[in-house]
Every structure is written in structure tokens, then in C-alpha cells.
Coordinates of C-alpha atoms in Angstrom, one line a residue:
M23 CA 123.2 161.0 39.5
T24 CA 125.8 163.3 40.0
A25 CA 125.4 165.8 37.0
T26 CA 128.3 164.3 34.7
I27 CA 129.1 161.6 32.9
D28 CA 132.7 159.5 32.8
R29 CA 133.4 160.4 29.2
P30 CA 132.5 164.2 28.2
A31 CA 132.3 165.7 25.0
G32 CA 135.7 167.7 24.0
V33 CA 135.7 171.5 23.2
L34 CA 135.8 171.4 20.1
T35 CA 132.3 168.8 19.5
V36 CA 130.7 170.7 22.1
L37 CA 131.1 173.6 19.5
R38 CA 129.7 171.2 16.5
R39 CA 127.1 169.8 18.6
T40 CA 125.8 172.8 20.3
P41 CA 122.3 172.3 19.2
T42 CA 121.3 175.2 17.2
P43 CA 118.2 176.4 19.5
V44 CA 120.8 177.1 22.2
R45 CA 123.7 179.1 19.9
C46 CA 120.1 181.5 20.1
L47 CA 119.1 181.7 23.5
L48 CA 123.6 182.0 24.7
G49 CA 123.1 184.8 21.8
G50 CA 119.9 186.2 24.6
V51 CA 120.9 185.7 27.7
L52 CA 124.8 187.4 26.0
V53 CA 122.2 189.5 24.0
N54 CA 120.4 190.7 27.1
Q55 CA 123.9 191.0 29.1
L56 CA 125.3 194.1 26.8
G57 CA 122.7 196.2 28.3
A58 CA 122.7 195.2 32.5
V59 CA 123.8 198.8 33.8
V60 CA 121.1 198.7 35.9
Q61 CA 123.4 197.5 38.8
T62 CA 126.2 198.3 37.7
F63 CA 125.5 202.4 37.1
M64 CA 122.1 203.3 38.8
V65 CA 123.8 204.8 42.8
L66 CA 125.9 207.6 39.9
Y67 CA 123.2 207.5 37.5
L68 CA 119.7 208.8 40.8
V69 CA 123.1 210.5 41.6
F70 CA 123.0 212.5 38.9
R71 CA 118.7 213.4 38.9
G72 CA 119.8 214.5 42.0
F73 CA 119.0 211.5 44.6
S74 CA 121.2 211.1 48.2
A75 CA 123.1 209.0 47.4
G76 CA 121.3 206.8 51.1
Q77 CA 118.0 207.0 48.5
A78 CA 119.6 205.5 45.8
G79 CA 121.9 202.8 48.2
T80 CA 117.8 202.2 48.8
A81 CA 117.0 202.0 45.5
I82 CA 119.3 199.3 44.8
A83 CA 118.4 196.7 47.7
A84 CA 114.9 197.6 46.8
Y85 CA 116.1 196.0 42.8
S86 CA 117.9 193.1 44.7
V87 CA 115.4 192.0 46.9
G88 CA 112.6 192.3 43.2
S89 CA 115.7 189.3 41.8
V90 CA 115.6 187.3 44.7
V91 CA 111.5 186.9 44.9
G92 CA 111.8 187.6 41.1
V93 CA 113.8 183.9 40.3
L94 CA 111.9 181.9 42.5
I95 CA 108.7 182.9 40.7
G96 CA 110.7 182.8 37.4
G97 CA 110.9 179.1 38.8
E98 CA 107.1 179.1 38.6
L99 CA 106.5 180.7 35.5
I100 CA 107.7 177.8 34.0
H101 CA 105.0 174.9 34.5
R102 CA 102.6 177.2 33.2
L103 CA 103.7 179.1 30.3
G104 CA 106.7 176.6 30.0
P105 CA 110.2 177.6 29.6
R106 CA 110.3 179.6 26.3
G107 CA 107.0 181.9 27.9
A108 CA 108.5 182.3 30.7
I109 CA 111.5 183.9 29.3
T110 CA 109.0 185.6 27.3
V111 CA 107.3 187.5 29.6
A112 CA 110.8 188.2 32.0
M113 CA 112.1 190.4 29.0
L114 CA 108.7 191.8 28.3
G115 CA 108.2 192.8 31.7
S116 CA 111.6 194.2 31.9
A117 CA 111.2 195.9 28.7
A118 CA 109.4 197.7 30.0
V119 CA 109.0 199.1 33.6
L120 CA 112.8 200.1 32.4
A121 CA 111.7 202.4 29.9
A122 CA 109.7 203.8 32.6
L123 CA 112.5 204.1 34.4
P124 CA 113.4 207.7 33.9
L125 CA 110.5 209.1 33.7
L126 CA 110.1 208.4 37.4
S127 CA 113.4 208.8 38.4
R128 CA 112.5 212.3 40.2
P129 CA 113.2 212.8 44.5
S130 CA 109.2 214.2 44.2
T131 CA 107.9 210.7 42.9
F132 CA 111.0 208.1 45.1
G133 CA 107.9 205.3 46.1
V134 CA 107.3 205.0 43.1
L135 CA 109.9 204.9 42.0
M136 CA 110.3 202.0 44.6
I137 CA 108.4 200.1 43.5
A138 CA 109.4 200.0 40.4
M139 CA 113.0 199.1 41.2
L140 CA 111.8 196.1 42.9
L141 CA 109.9 195.2 39.9
A142 CA 112.8 195.5 37.6
G143 CA 114.6 193.7 39.9
L144 CA 112.2 191.4 39.4
A145 CA 110.7 190.9 35.9
T146 CA 115.1 191.3 34.7
Q147 CA 115.8 188.5 37.3
S148 CA 113.4 186.2 36.8
Y149 CA 114.1 185.1 33.2
R150 CA 117.5 182.8 34.9
P151 CA 114.7 179.9 36.0
A152 CA 114.0 179.1 32.8
A153 CA 116.7 179.9 30.9
A154 CA 118.6 177.4 33.5
V155 CA 115.8 174.2 32.0
L156 CA 115.9 175.3 29.0
L157 CA 119.7 174.8 28.3
S158 CA 119.1 171.6 30.4
D159 CA 116.4 170.6 28.5
L160 CA 118.3 171.2 24.8
M161 CA 121.8 170.2 25.2
P162 CA 122.9 166.6 25.2
A163 CA 123.3 164.8 28.7
D164 CA 127.4 164.5 28.6
M165 CA 127.4 168.2 26.9
R166 CA 125.5 169.3 30.0
V167 CA 127.5 170.8 32.1
L168 CA 129.7 172.4 30.0
G169 CA 126.0 174.1 28.2
F170 CA 126.2 175.8 31.0
S171 CA 130.3 177.2 31.0
M172 CA 129.1 178.1 28.1
M173 CA 126.1 180.4 29.3
R174 CA 128.3 182.1 32.6
I175 CA 131.5 183.2 29.1
A176 CA 128.5 185.0 28.0
L177 CA 127.1 185.9 30.8
N178 CA 130.9 186.8 31.0
I179 CA 131.5 188.9 27.7
G180 CA 128.4 190.9 28.1
A181 CA 129.5 191.6 31.8
A182 CA 132.7 193.2 30.6
L183 CA 131.3 194.6 27.2
S184 CA 128.4 196.0 29.4
P185 CA 130.5 199.3 30.6
L186 CA 132.3 200.1 28.0
I187 CA 128.8 200.7 26.0
A188 CA 127.4 202.6 29.0
A189 CA 130.6 204.9 28.6
G190 CA 129.5 206.2 25.8
L191 CA 125.4 206.2 25.9
I192 CA 126.7 208.4 29.1
L193 CA 128.6 211.0 27.1
L194 CA 125.5 211.3 25.2
D195 CA 122.1 211.1 27.7
W196 CA 122.6 209.1 31.2
N197 CA 118.8 208.1 30.4
L198 CA 119.8 206.5 27.2
L199 CA 121.5 204.0 30.1
L200 CA 118.1 203.1 30.8
W201 CA 116.9 202.4 27.2
F202 CA 119.5 200.4 26.2
D203 CA 119.4 198.3 28.5
A204 CA 115.3 197.9 28.5
A205 CA 116.4 197.8 24.6
T206 CA 118.1 195.0 24.9
A207 CA 115.8 193.0 26.9
L208 CA 113.1 193.8 24.1
V209 CA 114.9 192.2 22.0
Y210 CA 116.0 188.9 23.9
A211 CA 112.1 188.6 24.1
I212 CA 111.9 188.2 20.4
L213 CA 114.7 186.4 20.2
A214 CA 113.1 184.1 23.0
R215 CA 109.4 184.2 20.7
W216 CA 110.8 183.4 17.7
L217 CA 114.2 181.1 18.3
L218 CA 113.5 179.3 20.2
P219 CA 110.9 175.7 20.8
D220 CA 108.8 175.4 23.6
P221 CA 109.5 172.2 24.9
R222 CA 107.1 171.5 28.1
T223 CA 106.7 167.8 27.9
G224 CA 107.2 166.9 31.1
R225 CA 106.4 169.8 33.2
G226 CA 104.2 167.9 34.8
A227 CA 104.2 164.6 34.9
P228 CA 107.3 162.5 36.3
V229 CA 110.2 162.4 34.2
D230 CA 113.5 160.8 36.3
H231 CA 116.9 159.8 36.7
R232 CA 116.7 157.0 38.2
P233 CA 113.3 155.1 39.0
G234 CA 111.8 157.3 41.5
V235 CA 114.8 158.8 42.8
G236 CA 116.4 162.0 42.4
P237 CA 120.4 163.5 42.1
G238 CA 119.9 163.8 45.8
G239 CA 118.0 160.8 46.9
A240 CA 114.3 162.6 46.9
V241 CA 111.7 160.2 45.6
V242 CA 109.5 161.6 43.3
R243 CA 106.8 160.3 42.2
G244 CA 102.9 160.8 40.6
G245 CA 101.1 163.6 40.2
T246 CA 103.8 166.5 41.1
G247 CA 101.7 170.0 41.5
T248 CA 103.9 172.8 43.5
R249 CA 102.8 171.9 47.3
M250 CA 104.1 168.5 46.5
A251 CA 107.2 169.3 44.6
Y252 CA 108.0 172.2 46.7
G253 CA 106.6 169.6 50.0
I254 CA 109.4 167.2 47.8
L255 CA 112.5 169.8 48.2
L256 CA 112.0 170.7 51.8
R257 CA 112.9 167.4 53.0
D258 CA 115.5 167.3 51.0
R259 CA 117.7 167.3 53.0
R260 CA 121.3 166.4 51.0
F261 CA 120.0 169.5 48.7
W262 CA 119.8 171.6 51.7
F263 CA 123.7 171.3 53.0
F264 CA 124.2 172.2 48.1
L265 CA 122.0 175.7 49.1
A266 CA 124.4 176.3 52.0
S267 CA 127.4 175.7 50.1
T268 CA 126.0 177.6 47.1
L269 CA 124.7 180.5 49.7
I270 CA 128.7 181.4 51.8
G271 CA 130.5 180.8 48.2
A272 CA 127.7 184.0 46.7
V273 CA 129.5 185.3 49.7
I274 CA 133.3 184.0 49.4
Y275 CA 133.0 185.2 45.7
V276 CA 131.1 188.9 46.3
Q277 CA 133.7 189.9 48.4
F278 CA 136.0 190.4 45.0
N279 CA 134.1 193.2 44.2
V280 CA 133.5 195.0 47.7
V281 CA 136.1 194.1 49.9
L282 CA 138.9 194.0 47.7
P283 CA 139.0 197.6 46.6
L284 CA 139.2 199.0 49.5
K285 CA 142.3 196.7 50.0
I286 CA 143.4 197.9 47.5
S287 CA 142.7 201.8 48.5
A288 CA 143.3 201.4 52.4
E289 CA 147.2 199.6 50.8
G290 CA 148.1 203.2 48.6
H291 CA 147.2 201.4 45.5
S292 CA 145.6 203.3 42.4
T293 CA 141.8 202.7 41.2
G294 CA 144.1 201.2 38.1
L295 CA 145.2 198.1 39.8
Y296 CA 142.0 196.8 40.9
S297 CA 140.1 197.3 36.9
G298 CA 143.7 195.5 35.5
L299 CA 142.2 192.9 38.1
L300 CA 138.9 193.2 37.2
V301 CA 140.1 192.6 33.6
T302 CA 142.7 189.9 34.2
A303 CA 139.3 188.0 35.6
S304 CA 137.8 188.8 33.3
I305 CA 140.6 187.8 30.4
V306 CA 141.2 184.5 32.8
L307 CA 137.7 183.6 32.8
I308 CA 136.6 184.0 28.0
L309 CA 139.7 181.6 27.3
C310 CA 140.5 179.4 29.4
E311 CA 136.5 178.4 30.8
L312 CA 135.5 176.1 28.9
R313 CA 138.5 174.0 28.4
I314 CA 138.5 173.2 31.7
T315 CA 135.4 172.6 32.7
A316 CA 136.0 169.4 29.7
S317 CA 139.0 168.6 31.9
V318 CA 136.8 168.9 34.9
A319 CA 133.5 167.1 34.0
R320 CA 135.6 164.1 34.0
W321 CA 134.9 163.8 37.6
P322 CA 132.1 163.3 39.8
G323 CA 130.1 166.1 40.1
H324 CA 130.8 166.4 44.1
V325 CA 134.6 166.3 43.5
A326 CA 134.3 168.9 41.1
A327 CA 132.1 170.9 43.6
T328 CA 134.6 170.3 46.6
A329 CA 138.3 170.7 45.1
G330 CA 137.3 174.6 43.4
T331 CA 135.5 175.5 46.1
V332 CA 138.5 174.4 47.9
L333 CA 140.6 176.1 45.5
M334 CA 138.2 179.7 45.7
A335 CA 138.8 179.4 49.9
V336 CA 142.5 178.8 49.3
G337 CA 142.1 181.9 47.0
A338 CA 140.1 183.9 48.8
A339 CA 142.4 183.4 52.2
S340 CA 145.6 184.5 50.0
F341 CA 144.7 187.9 50.0
G342 CA 145.4 188.2 53.5
V343 CA 149.3 187.6 52.8
S344 CA 149.2 189.4 49.2
G345 CA 151.8 191.7 51.3
G346 CA 150.0 194.7 49.5
S347 CA 152.5 193.2 46.1
A348 CA 149.9 193.7 42.7
V349 CA 152.4 191.2 41.1
A350 CA 151.1 189.1 44.2
L351 CA 147.5 190.4 44.3
V352 CA 147.6 188.7 39.6
A353 CA 148.3 185.6 41.1
C354 CA 145.6 186.1 44.1
T355 CA 143.1 186.5 41.3
V356 CA 144.5 184.7 39.7
G357 CA 144.0 180.9 41.5
F358 CA 140.6 182.5 42.7
V359 CA 138.8 182.3 39.4
F360 CA 140.1 179.2 39.0
G361 CA 138.4 178.5 41.7
T362 CA 135.3 179.6 40.5
M363 CA 135.8 178.0 37.2
I364 CA 136.4 175.2 39.0
N365 CA 132.9 174.2 40.6
G366 CA 131.4 176.8 39.2
P367 CA 129.6 175.3 35.7
T368 CA 129.3 171.8 37.9
M369 CA 127.5 173.8 40.5
F370 CA 124.9 176.3 38.6
A371 CA 124.1 172.4 36.1
Y372 CA 123.4 170.3 38.7
P373 CA 119.7 171.4 40.2
A374 CA 118.8 170.9 36.6
T375 CA 120.0 167.2 37.1
F376 CA 116.6 166.4 38.9
P377 CA 113.9 164.5 36.9
A378 CA 111.4 167.4 35.2
P379 CA 108.2 167.7 37.6
V380 CA 110.7 169.5 40.4
N381 CA 113.9 170.1 37.9
A382 CA 112.7 173.9 38.0
R383 CA 111.8 175.0 41.8
Y384 CA 115.5 173.4 42.1
I385 CA 116.4 175.5 39.5
S386 CA 115.4 178.3 40.9
A387 CA 115.7 177.5 44.0
H388 CA 119.8 177.4 44.0
Q389 CA 119.4 180.6 41.5
A390 CA 118.1 182.7 44.8
T391 CA 119.5 181.7 47.0
F392 CA 122.9 182.4 45.0
G393 CA 120.8 185.8 44.3
L394 CA 120.6 186.1 47.7
G395 CA 123.9 185.3 48.7
M396 CA 124.5 188.4 46.9
A397 CA 123.0 190.1 48.4
A398 CA 123.8 190.2 51.6
G399 CA 127.5 189.9 50.7
P400 CA 128.2 193.1 50.1
L401 CA 126.8 194.1 54.0
I402 CA 128.9 190.6 55.3
G403 CA 132.3 191.7 53.4
V404 CA 132.0 195.9 54.5
A405 CA 131.2 194.6 58.4
A406 CA 134.0 192.2 58.0
W407 CA 136.9 194.4 56.3
V408 CA 135.4 197.1 59.7
G409 CA 136.2 194.1 62.5
L410 CA 138.9 192.6 61.5
G411 CA 140.9 194.8 58.4
N412 CA 142.6 192.0 56.7
G413 CA 141.4 189.3 58.2
V414 CA 138.8 189.3 56.0
W415 CA 140.4 187.0 54.1
W416 CA 141.2 184.8 56.3
L417 CA 137.1 184.6 57.3
C418 CA 136.6 184.1 53.9
G419 CA 139.2 181.4 53.6
G420 CA 137.1 179.3 56.8
L421 CA 134.1 179.5 55.2
G422 CA 135.0 178.7 52.0
L423 CA 136.5 175.2 53.5
V424 CA 132.3 175.1 55.3
A425 CA 131.4 175.5 52.1
A426 CA 132.7 173.0 49.8
W427 CA 132.0 170.8 52.6
C428 CA 128.9 170.9 52.3
A429 CA 129.0 170.7 48.3
R430 CA 130.0 168.1 49.3
L431 CA 127.2 166.1 51.8
G432 CA 125.3 168.1 49.4
M433 CA 126.0 167.0 46.1
K434 CA 127.6 163.0 46.6
P435 CA 125.3 160.6 45.6
P436 CA 124.0 158.5 48.2
R437 CA 125.3 154.3 48.2
R438 CA 122.2 152.8 47.6
T439 CA 120.9 149.5 50.0
P440 CA 117.8 147.1 48.8
S441 CA 115.5 148.9 49.8
C442 CA 116.1 152.4 48.1
D443 CA 115.7 150.4 45.2
R444 CA 113.1 148.5 46.5
R445 CA 110.9 152.3 47.6
A446 CA 112.8 152.9 44.3
A447 CA 110.8 150.2 41.8

């Protein structure tokens, strides 16, 4: 079974039919993202507070490690506290740690700061699996992919506005950056506790999309505890192909923020051109993604994932033949972003289509893999740029085709055979 159906709802229908709790969930995601400044401004903040550039980079690395671990822990919190409880606890923890960071940001307490940064990443990102599970539970099945598209739009709007807010806060006091981040996390915790429902039904018992079988062909039986749930995931070879596609795709995606500015600088362009490309990408995503997703939702999930990943690969490779032209770079950016709009919502929705006893672990595994790719991507990209120069974009294009192949293998439904039908029964 795929994450799509034959007749998805249109954009206006989706907006009208979106349940009120989903709107509250998306509002909380937007509010939280407005204050998400740690990864963007923490290096500058720590340098301002007297740390060396190396210490600041190490602190960000600790935050990234905590983020990957936090997503995995978030999957377990869902089964113990429910999605609403997991979001509330994660955001309260995030608010507490972020509020304390200014008190720890002194060179003499660097060791304690490292622990705090690890905890900040862990708490801040552990809400994501719960948000995905809750969105999947609350949205009608024919609008699930569009729901994930709306969540991506909320994240992108927040990401576009947060630097503007941060710039104003810096003029007043650098510490306000972290205190504002803590405040938005606290607001999200309050919204989650009082406005979101607490759907726990089916988390401890088998719920089938197809009798006894998940979308990847994994057999799901009753009594699915933690060890059995992860055992099912580890034996699901199709899902491992899907995770491979996610990892490679994340590494390619992050090069837009890592290697592209290096290329622009090396070709003699000003940083204003890169800022313009970022603005272009944000505008295209915000204005076009929901409409594109409404059309793509007519496709089988594996087709959308494969086609979008191929387009993303072509867009990445095209940066290598842009010839230093600003117009060409804008065109390449649009093509690259369209690829992410085609494959992104479908791939993020796919793990949520697995049966309830295991889908939180599938979601957390997917998001942890994506986070790992985003964390490793800068190291891989810089090393490739130093070794290959402009050839890094051809490498991205080739890896993108591998990711597309993995997405097809991982998401294409297995053929039903009489023996499978008897096993599922």
C-alpha cells in the first residue's frame, strides 16, 4: 500500500477539511520554528561570548548529535506518553535548556555547555516524530500527504521569518536570541497541552492497513512491544532502501546551503546573490508546494518519490554547468526546489502509513536518518568541494540517481501472491 490514493482532494478542499486540531498543530510548529535560531546563529553567539571558532563548531556538532538521538527517543516517548504528551514534554525540556544556555555560555564552563547543547538538540528535535504521528492520525487518509506538505510550509515560513526576528533581537541583546527560542518552545508546549487531542488508541495493539502486513511487506502481529517493533523494522529490507534514499537525499539537499555559497564566492559573485537564491527558494516553496502536492498525490507514492528525486539530482548537477551566470543559478535553484517539492511530502508521509503498533518507530527512524544526513552533509560537501571543485555537483547528480533507485525499491508495493495472502490471513 502507498501513501496516496487515486482521487486526492484539491487545495481548497484540503484547507476547508483540515481538522481544527491539525491547524493548532501546524500553528505550534510555526511558532516554534520562528524561534529556531540555535543552528543558524549559535556560532556567531558563542564567538561573541568569547569562544573560539573551533569551540563554537564543536558545540554545534554536539547539538547535531543530540538532534539525531532526540528523534529516536521521540519515537519511544509516543508509546509511553502519547503524541500530545511527547510534544509537551519535549518542548518543556527544550524551553528549560535553551533558557539556561546564556548562563552557561562562558569559556570557563565549556564542558558544561557541551552537555547543555547535546541536551538542547535532544529535547528540541524529539517532538518531530510525535508531530508526524499526530498529523497522520488526525488528517483524513486522502489528505495525509497534503497534510505533511502543509507542515513543511509552516516550517519554511518560520525559517524565512526567524532570521528577521533574530536580527532585531541581536540589536537589543544577544541573549534574547536564546530566550526567545525558549519562549516559543514554551508556547508550543502550552498549545500542545491544551489544544491538541490525545489519540493513543492502537499504539499498543495491531492496526492493519492490510491484514497483518505493512506497506513495505513487513508482517505485523499482536503484542508489538519495543523489541518486537524494532525487530520488524530491522527485518524490513524495503524500508532500508527507503532510509538509504533519505540519507543520500539529505546529504545532497544540504549542499544548497554549504557548497553553493562556496561556489558563488569562488566565481566572484557577492553574498547578495546567495541571499537572493535563498529568498527565491523560500518563495517558490511557500507559494507552490501545496498546489504541486495536490497534483502529485494522484501518483503512486514510489513514482512521486522517484521522479522528485531524479529532478532534484538533475537540479543539483545543473549547478555544475551554470557557467557562473546569475540567471542560470536562479533557474537551477527553481529546478532543484521543484524536485524537493515533488518527493518531500510523499517521502515524509510514507513512514506514517505503517500500522500503528510500529509506525512511531518507522517515523523516528526516518527522521533520524534525515537528521544524520543533514549533520554529515556539510562535512561531506566541504571535503568534496576541496577535492573536486565544481565536480561536486556531478557527484551530487550521480548520488541523486542512486537515491531515486533506492526510493523506488523501498516504496514500490510488493506483488501480492497467494502465499502472501495466506500469511497475511
